[in-house]
Structures are given as C-alpha cells and as structure tokens.
Coordinates of C-alpha atoms and ligand atoms in Angstrom, one line a residue:
X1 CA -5.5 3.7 28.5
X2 CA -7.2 2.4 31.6
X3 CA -9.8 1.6 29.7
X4 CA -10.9 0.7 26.2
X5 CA -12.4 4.2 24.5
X6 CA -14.9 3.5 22.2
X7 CA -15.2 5.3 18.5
X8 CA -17.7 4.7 16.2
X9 CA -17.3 5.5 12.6
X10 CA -19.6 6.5 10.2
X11 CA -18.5 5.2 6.9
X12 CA -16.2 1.8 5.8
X13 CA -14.8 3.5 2.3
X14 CA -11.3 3.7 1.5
X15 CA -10.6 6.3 4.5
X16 CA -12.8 5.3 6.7
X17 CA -11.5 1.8 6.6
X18 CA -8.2 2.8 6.8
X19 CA -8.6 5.1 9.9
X20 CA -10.3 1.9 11.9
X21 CA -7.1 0.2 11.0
X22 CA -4.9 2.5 12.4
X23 CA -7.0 3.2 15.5
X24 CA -7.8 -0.2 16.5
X25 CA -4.1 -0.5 16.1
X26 CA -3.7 2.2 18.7
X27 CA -5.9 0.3 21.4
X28 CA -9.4 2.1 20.3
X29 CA -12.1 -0.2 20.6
X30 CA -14.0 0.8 16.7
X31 CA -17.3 0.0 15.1
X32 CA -17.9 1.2 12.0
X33 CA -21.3 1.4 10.6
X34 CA -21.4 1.0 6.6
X35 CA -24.3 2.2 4.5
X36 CA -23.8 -0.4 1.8
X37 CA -23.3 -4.3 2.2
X38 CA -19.8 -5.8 2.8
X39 CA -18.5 -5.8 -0.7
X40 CA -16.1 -8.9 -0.1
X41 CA -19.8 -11.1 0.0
X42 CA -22.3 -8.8 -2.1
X43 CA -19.4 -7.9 -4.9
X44 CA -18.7 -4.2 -5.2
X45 CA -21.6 -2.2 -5.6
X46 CA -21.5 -0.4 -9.2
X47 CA -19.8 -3.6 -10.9
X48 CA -17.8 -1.8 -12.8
X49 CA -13.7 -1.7 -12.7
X50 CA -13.3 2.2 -11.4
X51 CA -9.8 3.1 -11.0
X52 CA -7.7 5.5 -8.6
X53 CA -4.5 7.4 -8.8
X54 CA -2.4 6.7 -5.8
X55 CA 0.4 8.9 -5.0
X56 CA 3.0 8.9 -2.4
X57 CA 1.0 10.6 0.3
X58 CA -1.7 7.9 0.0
X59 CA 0.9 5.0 -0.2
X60 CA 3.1 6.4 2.5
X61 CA -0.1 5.8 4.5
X62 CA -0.3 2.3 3.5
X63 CA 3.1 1.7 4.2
X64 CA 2.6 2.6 8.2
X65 CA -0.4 0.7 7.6
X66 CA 1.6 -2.0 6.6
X67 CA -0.4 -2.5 3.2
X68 CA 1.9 -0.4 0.8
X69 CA 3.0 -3.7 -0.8
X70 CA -0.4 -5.7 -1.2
X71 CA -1.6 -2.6 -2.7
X72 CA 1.4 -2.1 -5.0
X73 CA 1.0 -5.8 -6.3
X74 CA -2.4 -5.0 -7.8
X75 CA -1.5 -1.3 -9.5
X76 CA -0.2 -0.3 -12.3
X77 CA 2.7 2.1 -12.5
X78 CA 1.6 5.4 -14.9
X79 CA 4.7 7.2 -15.2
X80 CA 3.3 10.3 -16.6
X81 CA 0.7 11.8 -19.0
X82 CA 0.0 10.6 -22.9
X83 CA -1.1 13.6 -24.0
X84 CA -3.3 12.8 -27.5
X85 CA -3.6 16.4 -29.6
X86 CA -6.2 16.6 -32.3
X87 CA -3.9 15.7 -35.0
X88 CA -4.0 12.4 -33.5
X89 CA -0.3 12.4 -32.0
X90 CA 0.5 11.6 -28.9
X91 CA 3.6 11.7 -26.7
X92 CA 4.7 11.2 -23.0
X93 CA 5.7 14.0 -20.8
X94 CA 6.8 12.4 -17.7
X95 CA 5.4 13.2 -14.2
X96 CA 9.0 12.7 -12.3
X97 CA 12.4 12.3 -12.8
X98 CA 12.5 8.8 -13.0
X99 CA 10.6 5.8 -11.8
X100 CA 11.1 6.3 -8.6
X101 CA 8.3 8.9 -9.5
X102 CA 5.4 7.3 -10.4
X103 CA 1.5 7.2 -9.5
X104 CA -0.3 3.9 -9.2
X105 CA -3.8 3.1 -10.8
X106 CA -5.8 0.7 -8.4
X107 CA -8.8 -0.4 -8.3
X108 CA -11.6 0.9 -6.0
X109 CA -13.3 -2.3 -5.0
X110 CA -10.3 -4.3 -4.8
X111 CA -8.2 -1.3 -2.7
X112 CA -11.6 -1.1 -0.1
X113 CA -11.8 -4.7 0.1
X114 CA -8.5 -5.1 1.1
X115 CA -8.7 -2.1 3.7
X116 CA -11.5 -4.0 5.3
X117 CA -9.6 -7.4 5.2
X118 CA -6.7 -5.3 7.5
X119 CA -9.1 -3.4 9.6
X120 CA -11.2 -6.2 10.8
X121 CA -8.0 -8.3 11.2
X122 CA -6.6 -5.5 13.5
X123 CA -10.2 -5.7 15.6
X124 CA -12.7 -3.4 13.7
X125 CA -15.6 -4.5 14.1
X126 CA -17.7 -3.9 11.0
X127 CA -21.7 -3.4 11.1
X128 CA -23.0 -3.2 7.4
X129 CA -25.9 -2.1 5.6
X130 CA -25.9 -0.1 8.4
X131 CA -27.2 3.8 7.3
X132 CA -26.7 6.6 9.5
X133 CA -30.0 8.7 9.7
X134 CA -29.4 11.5 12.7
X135 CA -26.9 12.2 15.7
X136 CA -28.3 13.3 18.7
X137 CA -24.9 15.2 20.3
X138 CA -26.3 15.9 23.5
X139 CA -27.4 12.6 24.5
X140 CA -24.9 10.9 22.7
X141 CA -26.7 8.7 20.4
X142 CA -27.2 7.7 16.7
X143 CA -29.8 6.5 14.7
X144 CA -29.1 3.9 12.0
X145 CA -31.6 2.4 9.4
X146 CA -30.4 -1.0 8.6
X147 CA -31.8 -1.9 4.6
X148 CA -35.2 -2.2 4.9
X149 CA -35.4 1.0 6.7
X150 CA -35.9 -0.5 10.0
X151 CA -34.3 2.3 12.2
X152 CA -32.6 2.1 16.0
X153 CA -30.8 4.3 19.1
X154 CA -27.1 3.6 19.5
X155 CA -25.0 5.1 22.6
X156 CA -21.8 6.6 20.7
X157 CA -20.2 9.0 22.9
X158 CA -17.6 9.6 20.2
X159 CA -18.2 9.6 16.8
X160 CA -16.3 9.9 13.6
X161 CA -17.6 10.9 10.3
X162 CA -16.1 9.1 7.2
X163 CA -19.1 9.0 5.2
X164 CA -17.9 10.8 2.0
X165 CA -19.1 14.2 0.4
X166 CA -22.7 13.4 0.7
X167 CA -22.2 12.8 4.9
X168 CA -25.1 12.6 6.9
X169 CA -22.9 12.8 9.7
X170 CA -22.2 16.4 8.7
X171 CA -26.3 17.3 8.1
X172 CA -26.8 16.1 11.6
X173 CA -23.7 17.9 13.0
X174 CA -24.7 21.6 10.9
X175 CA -28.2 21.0 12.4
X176 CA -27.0 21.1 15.7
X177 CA -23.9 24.0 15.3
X178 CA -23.7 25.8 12.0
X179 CA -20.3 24.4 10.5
X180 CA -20.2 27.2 8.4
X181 CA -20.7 25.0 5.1
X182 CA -19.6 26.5 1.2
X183 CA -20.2 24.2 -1.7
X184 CA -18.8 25.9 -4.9
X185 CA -20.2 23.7 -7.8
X186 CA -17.7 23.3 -10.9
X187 CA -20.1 23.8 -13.4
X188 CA -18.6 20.9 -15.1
X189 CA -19.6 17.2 -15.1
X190 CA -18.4 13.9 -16.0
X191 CA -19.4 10.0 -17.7
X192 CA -17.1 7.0 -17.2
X193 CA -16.4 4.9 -20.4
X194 CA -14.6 1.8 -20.6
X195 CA -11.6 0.4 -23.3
X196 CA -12.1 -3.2 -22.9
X197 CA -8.4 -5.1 -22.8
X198 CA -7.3 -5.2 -26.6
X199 CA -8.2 -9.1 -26.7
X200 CA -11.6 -8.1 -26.5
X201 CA -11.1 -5.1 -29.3
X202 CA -11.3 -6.2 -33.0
X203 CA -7.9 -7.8 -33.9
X204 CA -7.3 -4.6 -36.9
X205 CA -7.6 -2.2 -33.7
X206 CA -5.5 -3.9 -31.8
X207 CA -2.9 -4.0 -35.0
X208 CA -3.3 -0.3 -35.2
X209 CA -2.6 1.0 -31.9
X210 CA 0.8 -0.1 -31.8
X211 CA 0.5 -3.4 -30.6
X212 CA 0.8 -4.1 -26.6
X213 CA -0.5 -7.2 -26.3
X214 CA -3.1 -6.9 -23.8
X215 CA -3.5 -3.0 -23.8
X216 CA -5.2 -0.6 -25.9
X217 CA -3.3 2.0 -25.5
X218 CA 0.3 2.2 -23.5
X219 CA -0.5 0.9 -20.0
X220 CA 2.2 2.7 -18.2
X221 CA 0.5 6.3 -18.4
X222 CA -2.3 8.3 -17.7
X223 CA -3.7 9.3 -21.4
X224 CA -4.8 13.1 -21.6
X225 CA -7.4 14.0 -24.9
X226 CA -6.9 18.0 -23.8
X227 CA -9.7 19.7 -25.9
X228 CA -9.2 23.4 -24.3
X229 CA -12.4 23.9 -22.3
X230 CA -13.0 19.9 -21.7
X231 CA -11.2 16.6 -22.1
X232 CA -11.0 13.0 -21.7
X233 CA -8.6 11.1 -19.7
X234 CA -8.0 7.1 -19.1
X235 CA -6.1 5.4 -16.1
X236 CA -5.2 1.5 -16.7
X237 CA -6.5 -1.2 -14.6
X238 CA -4.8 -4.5 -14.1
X239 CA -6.9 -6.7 -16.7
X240 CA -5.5 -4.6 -19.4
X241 CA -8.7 -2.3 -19.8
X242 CA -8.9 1.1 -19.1
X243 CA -11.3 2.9 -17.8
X244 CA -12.5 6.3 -19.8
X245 CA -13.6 9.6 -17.9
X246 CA -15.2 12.6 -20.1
X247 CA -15.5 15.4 -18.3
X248 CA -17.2 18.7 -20.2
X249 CA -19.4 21.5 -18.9
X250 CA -22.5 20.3 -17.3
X251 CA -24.9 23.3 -19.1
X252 CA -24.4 25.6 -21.9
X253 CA -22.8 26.2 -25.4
X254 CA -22.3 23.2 -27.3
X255 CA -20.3 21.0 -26.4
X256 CA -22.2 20.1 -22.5
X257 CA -23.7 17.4 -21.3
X258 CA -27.0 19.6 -21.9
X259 CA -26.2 19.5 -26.0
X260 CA -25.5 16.0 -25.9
X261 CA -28.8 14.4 -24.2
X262 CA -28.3 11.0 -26.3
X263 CA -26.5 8.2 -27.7
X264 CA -26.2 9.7 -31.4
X265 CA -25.1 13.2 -30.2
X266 CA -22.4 12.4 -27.7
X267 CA -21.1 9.5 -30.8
X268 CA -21.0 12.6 -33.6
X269 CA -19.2 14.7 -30.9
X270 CA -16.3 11.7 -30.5
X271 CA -16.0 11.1 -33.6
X272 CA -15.3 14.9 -34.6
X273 CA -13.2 14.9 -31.0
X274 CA -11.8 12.3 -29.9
X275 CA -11.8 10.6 -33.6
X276 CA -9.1 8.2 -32.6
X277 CA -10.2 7.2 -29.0
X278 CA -13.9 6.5 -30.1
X279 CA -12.9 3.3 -31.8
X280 CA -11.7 1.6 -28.9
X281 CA -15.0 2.2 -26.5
X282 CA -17.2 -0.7 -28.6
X283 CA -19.8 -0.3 -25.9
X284 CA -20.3 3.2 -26.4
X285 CA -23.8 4.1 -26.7
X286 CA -24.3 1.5 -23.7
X287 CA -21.6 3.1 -21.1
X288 CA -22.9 6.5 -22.6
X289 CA -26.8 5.7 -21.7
X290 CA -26.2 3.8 -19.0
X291 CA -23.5 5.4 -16.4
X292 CA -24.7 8.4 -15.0
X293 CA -23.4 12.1 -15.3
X294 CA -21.7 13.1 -11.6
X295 CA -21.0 16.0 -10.4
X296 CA -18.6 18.0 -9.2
X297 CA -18.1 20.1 -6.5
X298 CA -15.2 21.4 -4.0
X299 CA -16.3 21.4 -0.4
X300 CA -15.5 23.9 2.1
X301 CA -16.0 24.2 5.9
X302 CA -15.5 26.5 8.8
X303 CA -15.6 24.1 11.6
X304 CA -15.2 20.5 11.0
X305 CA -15.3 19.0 14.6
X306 CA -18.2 19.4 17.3
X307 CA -15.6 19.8 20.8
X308 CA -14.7 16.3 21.3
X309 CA -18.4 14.8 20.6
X310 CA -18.0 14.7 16.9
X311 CA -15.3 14.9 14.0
X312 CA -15.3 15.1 9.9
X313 CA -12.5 13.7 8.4
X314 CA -11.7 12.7 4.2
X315 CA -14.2 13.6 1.7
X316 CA -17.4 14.3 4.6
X317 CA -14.9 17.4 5.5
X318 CA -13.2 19.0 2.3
X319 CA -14.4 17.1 -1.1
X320 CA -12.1 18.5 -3.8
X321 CA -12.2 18.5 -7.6
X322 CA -10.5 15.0 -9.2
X323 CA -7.8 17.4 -11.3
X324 CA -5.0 16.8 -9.1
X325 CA -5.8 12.7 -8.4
X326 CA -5.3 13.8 -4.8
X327 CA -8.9 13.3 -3.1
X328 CA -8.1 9.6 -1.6
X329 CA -4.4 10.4 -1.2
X330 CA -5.2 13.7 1.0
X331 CA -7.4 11.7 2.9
X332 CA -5.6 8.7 3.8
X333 CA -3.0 11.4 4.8
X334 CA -5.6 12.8 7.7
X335 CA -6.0 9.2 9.1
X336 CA -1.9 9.2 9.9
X337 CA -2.5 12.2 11.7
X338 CA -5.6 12.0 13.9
X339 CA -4.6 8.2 14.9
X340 CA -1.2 9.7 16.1
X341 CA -3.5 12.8 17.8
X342 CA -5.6 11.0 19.4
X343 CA -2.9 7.9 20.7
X344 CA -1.6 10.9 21.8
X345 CA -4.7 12.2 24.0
X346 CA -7.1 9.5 24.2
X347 CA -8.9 11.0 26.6
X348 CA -9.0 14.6 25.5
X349 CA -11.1 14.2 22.1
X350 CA -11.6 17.7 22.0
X351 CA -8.2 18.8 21.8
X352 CA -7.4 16.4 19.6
X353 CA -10.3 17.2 17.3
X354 CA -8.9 21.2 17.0
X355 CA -5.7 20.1 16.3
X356 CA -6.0 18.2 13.9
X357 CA -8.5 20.5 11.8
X358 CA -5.5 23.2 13.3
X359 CA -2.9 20.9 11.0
X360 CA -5.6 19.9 7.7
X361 CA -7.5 22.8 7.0
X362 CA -4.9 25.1 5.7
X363 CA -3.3 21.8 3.5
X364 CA -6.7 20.7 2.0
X365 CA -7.6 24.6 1.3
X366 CA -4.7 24.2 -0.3
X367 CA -5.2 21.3 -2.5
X368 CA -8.7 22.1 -2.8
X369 CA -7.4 25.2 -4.9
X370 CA -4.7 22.8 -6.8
X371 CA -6.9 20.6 -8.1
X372 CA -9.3 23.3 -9.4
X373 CA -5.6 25.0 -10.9
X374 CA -5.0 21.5 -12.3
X375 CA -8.0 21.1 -14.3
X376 CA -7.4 24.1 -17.0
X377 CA -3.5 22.6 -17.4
X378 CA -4.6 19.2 -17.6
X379 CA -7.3 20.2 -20.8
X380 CA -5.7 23.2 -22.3
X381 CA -2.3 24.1 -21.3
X382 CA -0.4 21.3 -22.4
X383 CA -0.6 22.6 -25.4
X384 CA 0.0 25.8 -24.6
X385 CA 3.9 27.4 -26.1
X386 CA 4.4 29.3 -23.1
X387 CA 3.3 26.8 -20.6
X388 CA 5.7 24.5 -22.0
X389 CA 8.5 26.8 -22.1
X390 CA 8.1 27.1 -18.3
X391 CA 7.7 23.6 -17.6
X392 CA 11.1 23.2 -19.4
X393 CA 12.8 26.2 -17.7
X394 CA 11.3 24.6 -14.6
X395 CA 13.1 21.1 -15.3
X396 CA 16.6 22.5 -16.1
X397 CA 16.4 24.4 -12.7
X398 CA 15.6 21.1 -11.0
X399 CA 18.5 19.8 -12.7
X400 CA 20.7 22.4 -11.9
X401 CA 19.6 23.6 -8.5
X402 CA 17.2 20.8 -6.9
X403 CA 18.0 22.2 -3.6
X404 CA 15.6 25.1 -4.7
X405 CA 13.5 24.1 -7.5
X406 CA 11.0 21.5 -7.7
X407 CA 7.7 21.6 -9.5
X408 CA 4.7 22.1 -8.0
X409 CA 3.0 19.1 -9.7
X410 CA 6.2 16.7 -8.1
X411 CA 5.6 18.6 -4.5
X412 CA 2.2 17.5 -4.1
X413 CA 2.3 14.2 -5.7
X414 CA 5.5 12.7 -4.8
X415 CA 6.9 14.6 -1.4
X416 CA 4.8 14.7 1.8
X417 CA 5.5 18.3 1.9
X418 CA 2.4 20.1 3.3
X419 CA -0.4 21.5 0.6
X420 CA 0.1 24.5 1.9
X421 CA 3.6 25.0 1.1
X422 CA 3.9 23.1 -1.9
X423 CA 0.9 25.8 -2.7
X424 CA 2.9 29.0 -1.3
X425 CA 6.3 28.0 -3.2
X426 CA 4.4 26.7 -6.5
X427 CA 3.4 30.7 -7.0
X428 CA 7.0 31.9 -5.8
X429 CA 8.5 29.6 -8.5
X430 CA 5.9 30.6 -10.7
X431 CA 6.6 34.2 -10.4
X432 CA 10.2 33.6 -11.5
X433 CA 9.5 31.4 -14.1
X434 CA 7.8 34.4 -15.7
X435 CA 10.3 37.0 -15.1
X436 CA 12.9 35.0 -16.6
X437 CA 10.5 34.0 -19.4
X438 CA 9.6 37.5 -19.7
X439 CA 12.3 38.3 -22.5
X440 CA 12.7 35.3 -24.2
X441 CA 10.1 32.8 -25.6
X442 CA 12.2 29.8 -24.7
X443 CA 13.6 27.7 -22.3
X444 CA 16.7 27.7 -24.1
X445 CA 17.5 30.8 -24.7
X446 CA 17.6 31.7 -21.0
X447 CA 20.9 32.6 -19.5
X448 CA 20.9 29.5 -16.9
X449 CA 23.4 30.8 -15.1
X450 CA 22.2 34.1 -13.9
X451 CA 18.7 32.2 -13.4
X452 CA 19.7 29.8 -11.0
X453 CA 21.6 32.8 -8.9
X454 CA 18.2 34.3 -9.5
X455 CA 16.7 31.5 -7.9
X456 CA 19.0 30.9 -4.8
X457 CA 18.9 34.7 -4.4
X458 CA 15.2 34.9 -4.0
X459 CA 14.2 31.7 -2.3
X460 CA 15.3 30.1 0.7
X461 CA 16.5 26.0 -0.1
X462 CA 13.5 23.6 -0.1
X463 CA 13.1 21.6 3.2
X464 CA 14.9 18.1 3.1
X465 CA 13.4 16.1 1.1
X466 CA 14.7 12.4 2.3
X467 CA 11.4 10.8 4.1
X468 CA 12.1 9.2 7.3
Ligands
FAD1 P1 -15.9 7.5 0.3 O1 -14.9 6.7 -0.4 O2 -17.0 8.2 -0.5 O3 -16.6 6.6 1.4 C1 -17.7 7.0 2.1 C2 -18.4 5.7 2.7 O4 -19.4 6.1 3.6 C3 -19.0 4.9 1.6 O5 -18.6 3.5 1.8 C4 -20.5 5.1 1.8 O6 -21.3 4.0 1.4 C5 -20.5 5.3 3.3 N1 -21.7 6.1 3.7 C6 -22.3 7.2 3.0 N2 -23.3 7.6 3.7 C7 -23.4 6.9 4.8 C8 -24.4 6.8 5.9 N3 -25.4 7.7 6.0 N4 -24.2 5.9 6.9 C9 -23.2 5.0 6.8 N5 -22.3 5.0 5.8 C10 -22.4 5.9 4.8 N6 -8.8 10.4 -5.3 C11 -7.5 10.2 -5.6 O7 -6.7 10.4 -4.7 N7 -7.0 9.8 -6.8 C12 -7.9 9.5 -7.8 O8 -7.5 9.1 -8.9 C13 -9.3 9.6 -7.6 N8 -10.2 9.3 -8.6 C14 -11.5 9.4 -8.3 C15 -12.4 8.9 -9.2 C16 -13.8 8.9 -9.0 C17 -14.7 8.4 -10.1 C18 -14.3 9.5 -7.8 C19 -15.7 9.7 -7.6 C20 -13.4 10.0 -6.9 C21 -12.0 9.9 -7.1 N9 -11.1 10.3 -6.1 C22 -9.7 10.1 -6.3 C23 -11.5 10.8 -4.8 C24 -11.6 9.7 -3.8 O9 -12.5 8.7 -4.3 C25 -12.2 10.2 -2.5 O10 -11.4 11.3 -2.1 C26 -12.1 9.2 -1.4 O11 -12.9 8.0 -1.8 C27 -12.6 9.7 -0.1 O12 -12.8 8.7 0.8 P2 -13.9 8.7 1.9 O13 -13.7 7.4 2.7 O14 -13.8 10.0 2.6 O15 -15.3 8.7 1.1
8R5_2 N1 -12.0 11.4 -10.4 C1 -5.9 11.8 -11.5 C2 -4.2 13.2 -12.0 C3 -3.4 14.3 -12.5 C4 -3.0 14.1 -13.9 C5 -2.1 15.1 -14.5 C6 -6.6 13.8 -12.8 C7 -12.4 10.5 -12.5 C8 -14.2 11.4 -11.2 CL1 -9.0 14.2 -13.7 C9 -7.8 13.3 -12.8 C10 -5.6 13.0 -12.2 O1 -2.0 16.2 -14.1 O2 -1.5 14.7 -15.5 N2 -3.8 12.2 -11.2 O3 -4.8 11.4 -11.0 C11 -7.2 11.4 -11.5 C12 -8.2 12.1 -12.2 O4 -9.5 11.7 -12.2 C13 -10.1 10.6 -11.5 C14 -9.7 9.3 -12.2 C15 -11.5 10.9 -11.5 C16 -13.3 11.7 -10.2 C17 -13.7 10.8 -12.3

C-alpha cells in the first residue's frame, strides 16, 4: 500500500472491535465511531453479568487474533446440555465426543473490553459516544451526534457498518439503494434472570442441589428446562452465577409474555414450570419487573454492500435467532474473511465488498435457518423417543464411520466447515437416519452393518476435518 487507506467503522461491539483489530493489523488506518461510552472507564452499560456461547468458529478467530487464550482464561467450559424434565430429573447429554469439544461461556463486557484493549493496541483509534445519524454516499460523508446530540460532517470515503441488528448504517444505506431488507419476527420473546453463586443462595439450597461449592447448579453445562412450545436455559459465568434466559411466545394462549404482565403471574407460572429452578432466582420478581422483554427476529438481506463505498458485516447484515449460540461466532468468522479480502485488494473495495457477501450470504442463510431449526429441538425434542433414537443411531455411525457421519449440531459448532454444507449434509444424514429408523424404533435394533454400507453408499466422505 502506497499509502495508508482509511476505514471507518461504525460500531466498537464484539465484531466490530475485532474487525479493527485485524485490519489495523493489515496496515488500514481505522477509526471507529462507538454509540456508547468506552466501557473500560464508564463500566459496561446494562451492569449486569450477560454471558455468551463461544464455539470454535468464534475462537478460531481469536486465535489468528492472537486472543484465543486471554479469552479462554476467563470462560467456562460447558461440555454439553443439562437437560431438566418436569419430573425434576436431569441428565447430561454431551455436545462432543470429548472435551476437546466444548463451548465456552464468557462474558459480554469483559470479552468487548478485552477486544478494545487489542484493537487500540494494534492502532485503532476509538471515538466514543460517538452515534451515527446518516451517510451521505455520494459525497462521502457521515454525520455523528456525539451524547448530547450535538451533530457533525465527517469525510469517510469507506465505511464499514458493525453497528448491530438495529444499524443505522443500513437505514442510511437502504435509503440511498433498496438492500432488499426481510425481517421475519419469531413471535417469541425473552427475560434474563440471574442464579446468584450458591454462597449468596440460602445454605438448605445450596445443600440440596448437590453441593458444588460455588455453583448452583453443575457449572460445566448449559442447563435446558425444555417445556415443548417454550423453555428456559442458563449458561455459567465465572463468579459462579448463572445467568437465566426464559424465552416463551411473545402474544397469545397462556403461557406468553402477554398472560404473564406481572410479578405474581410469571412467579405462579415457575412455580407450576420450572418448580425446581424458581428457588434459586431469589431476586425474582426484581429481575422479572425490571429486565426488559427482547425480541427476536432473523434478518435477511439482498444486497449487503453499496460498490466499494459501503459494507454490512455481523449482526447490521444477517441477525439470526440465539438457538444455535452461533450469532457472535458467525460474525467474528466474517471479520477473518473481509480482513484477508481486502489485504488482498486494498484498493479495489468494491470487489472486495461482492466477494465477500459472494462467500457469507449462502453460510449465514444457512445458519440463519439452523438456529430457527435449533429452537424446537432445544425446548421439545429432547424429549422426544424418536429424536433420541436418531441422535443415538447418529452417534454409533460417528463411531463407526466418522469419515461419513458427523452431526449436524458438531459441524456447525465445532468444525469450520461452511454453514452451508454443514446445512446441505445435516438433511442428507437426516434423510438416512429416518429410513433406517423407518422399521425399527430403536437405535439398537438397527442392523449397523448394513447401515454404515448404507451410509458410505450414499454419501461422499466428509471433507478433512484436521484445521490448519
Ligand atoms: P453488537 O454486538 O450488537 O454491536 C453493535 C455495536 O454498535 C454496539 O456497541 C452498539 O452500541 C454500536 N452502535 C449501534 N448503533 C450505533 C450507531 N448508530 N452509531 C455508532 N455505534 C452504534 N451469539 C453467540 O455466538 N453465542 C451466544 O451465546 C450468544 N448469546 C447472545 C445473548 C444475548 C442476550 C444476545 C442479545 C445475543 C447473543 N448472541 C450470541 C448474538 C451476539 O450477541 C451477536 O451476534 C453479536 O454481538 C453481534 O456482534 P455485532 O458487533 O455485529 O453487534
Ligand atoms: N441469546 C446458545 C446454544 C445451543 C444449545 C444446545 C442456545 C440468550 C438472547 Cl438459546 C441459546 C445456545 O443446542 O444445546 N449454544 O449457545 C446460546 C443461547 O442463547 C443465548 C445465551 C441468548 C440471545 C438471550
């Protein structure tokens, strides 16, 4: 580069942070102008300890980053799902085949702060409580609003839009070219709850549930309340508290958020529920009244790029559904790619723009329709007789024939196999689950044999697996 290209980025969260990292890295000169103030001297706006699933996609970014190990020392290993049935059971059903499969809980504010500790390190400069109001593309300039709304012009001849599923950056770029913009609203909602660490719980709860010292509940697993059309889930965080998401229909037939517009209704519904995790939220009718209800919504996009003036990358160009824990992870997976596009062609935005919505779109399509997939096995099929015969017939064909079989659920979270394929031979593995469960009811009664020449017979090997 003869000289130093400029890119300014809307947006310091997780992926836009990440993205300055790896472009300043690759010579790019990068400002990044951040709605909200720097959370390493304000504190992290919302207070509370929310947590994230990292999987290998996301932490194979971190580890060209160079971060995959100050991240890893704050997370905490889940290594699969505690499923909790009415009756008040619960057991483990692993994610992997051993811990070398895992996903990581981490915390938002701490994971962002750190991103911002690497980017600014590697020359980012950061501008903060810094809003982006409006884009004009054909004279190259933004317009910002600092906090108290005081608003000014900024030349950006190339800008880059990481300003979440909400982006501004996209409302000015759809006023200027239709992107072709779909949002498909779930219908369903959610609340965050918190499980203090078990030395805050009463000492008789803490007896109870099985005594880990510091944890309520195991802290090595993602804990599943599957309730059939809703559910609860909780991912640990390093203090030894969990934190609690409820997610249930947003309108409608009892149970919704709409029947349960207070305190007293939403306690009766968890203690007929979720009898045995009400006892260890003691700050219920607080958390209940005071966290709000989001949304949910999968976003979809026919153009994500304006030539080389303009680009949408993470949530600002294909939000998704949380089912599948894959959000962050799918978009610290774009920032590898467009920083190795555009070190590529520093000079030729525009092509580097169309590739890389070329490359993404088809592989967050696909995880887009995962994660919606996700969400009816994660609160009802996991309890489900035929489900669990599959999973099972799917396991011993792993075992047997790894070459060709590998769940869809281990594709997307633990390979770096596109979406899109892990998407396209998820349904051909499907399709033969169900023929050879067709007959029997059980895993175990299948003839293994003739299903794993079954297998080989009808699908090609899987791609090598061993990550360079
Ligand atoms: P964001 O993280 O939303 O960052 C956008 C940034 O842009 C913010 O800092 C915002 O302040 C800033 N901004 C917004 N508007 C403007 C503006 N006008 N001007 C300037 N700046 C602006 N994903 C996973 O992979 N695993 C999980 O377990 C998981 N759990 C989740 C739990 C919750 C509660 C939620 C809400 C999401 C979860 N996700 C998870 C999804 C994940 O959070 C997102 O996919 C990810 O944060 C996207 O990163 P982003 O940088 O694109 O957007
Ligand atoms: N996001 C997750 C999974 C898959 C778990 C499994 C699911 C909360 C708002 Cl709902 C959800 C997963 O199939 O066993 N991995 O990671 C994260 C999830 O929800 C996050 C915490 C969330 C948005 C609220």
């Amino acid at each position: 580069m003869a000289q130093q290209q400029t890119i300014t980025l809307i947006g310091g969260g997780l992926v836009g942070a990440l993205l300055a990292q790896q472009l300043a890295g690759r010579g790019f000169a990068v400002e990044v102008f951040e709605k909200r103030p720097d959370p390493r001297i304000a504190g992290f706006v919302g207070g509370r300890s929310i947590n994230l699933a990292l999987a290998e996609r996301g932490l194979q970014a971190l580890r060209e980053a160079g971060l995959a190990q100050d991240v890893l020392q704050r997370a905490v290993m889940m290594r699969g799902r505690m499923v909790h049935t009415r009756d008040g059971r619960s057991g483990l059903q692993r994610y992997g085949v051993d811990d070398s499969e895992v996903i990581w809980s981490v915390s938002r504010g701490a994971l962002n702060m750190l991103l911002l500790d690497a980017a600014e390190a590697a020359g980012v400069r950061f501008h903060f409580g810094q809003s982006l109001v409006n884009a004009d593309f054909d004279a190259r300039r933004i317009r910002l609003a600092d906090e108290r709304g005081v608003e000014r012009d900024l030349d950006a001849p190339v800008i880059i839009g990481a300003d979440g599923a909400g982006s501004a950056l996209r409302a000015a770029m759809n006023a200027h070219t239709p992107l072709g913009e779909r949002v498909d609203a779930l219908g369903h909602a959610y609340k965050e709850l918190e499980i203090p660490s078990a030395g805050v719980l009463a000492a008789d709860l803490v007896g109870r549930s099985g005594g880990h010292d510091q944890f309520a509940l195991e802290p090595h697993a993602l804990h599943i309340w599957p309730r059939g059309g809703y559910m609860c889930i909780a991912l640990p965080n390093t203090e030894g508290s969990f934190t609690v998401t409820l997610f249930l229909p947003a309108q409608g037939a009892h149970p919704s958020f709409a029947t349960l517009p207070d305190t007293q209704a939403a306690h009766a519904f968890f203690e007929e529920d979720f009898p045995d995790l009400l006892p260890l939220i003691p700050d219920f009718a607080a958390d209940y009244e005071g966290h709000p209800v989001g949304t949910l919504s999968t976003l979809y996009l026919q153009r994500w790029h304006l030539d080389g003036r303009a680009l949408l990358v993470g949530d600002a160009a294909h939000a998704i559904v949380p089912f599948h824990g894959q959000g962050m992870n799918c978009g610290f997976e774009d920032t590898v790619v467009l920083a190795s596009l555009l070190a590529a062609s520093p000079n030729d935005t525009a092509d580097a723009f169309a590739e890389f919505q070329r490359i993404r779109q088809p592989n967050a399509d696909a995880i887009a329709a995962m994660a919606l997939e996700n969400y009816v096995e994660m609160r009802d099929s996991v309890a489900d007789p035929h489900y669990l015969a599959k999973r099972e017939l799917g396991a011993l064909l792993a075992e047997r024939a790894p070459q060709h079989f590998m769940a869809r659920y281990r594709m997307v979270t633990f390979t770096h196999l596109p979406y899109a394929y892990a998407f396209e031979r998820g349904r051909a593995q499907d399709q033969l689950l169900e023929q050879l469960l067709r007959d029997s009811t059980q895993a175990t009664s299948v003839d293994l044999d003739a299903a794993v020449a079954a297998l080989r017979a009808t699908l090609p090997p899987l791609p090598d697996l061993r990550h360079g």
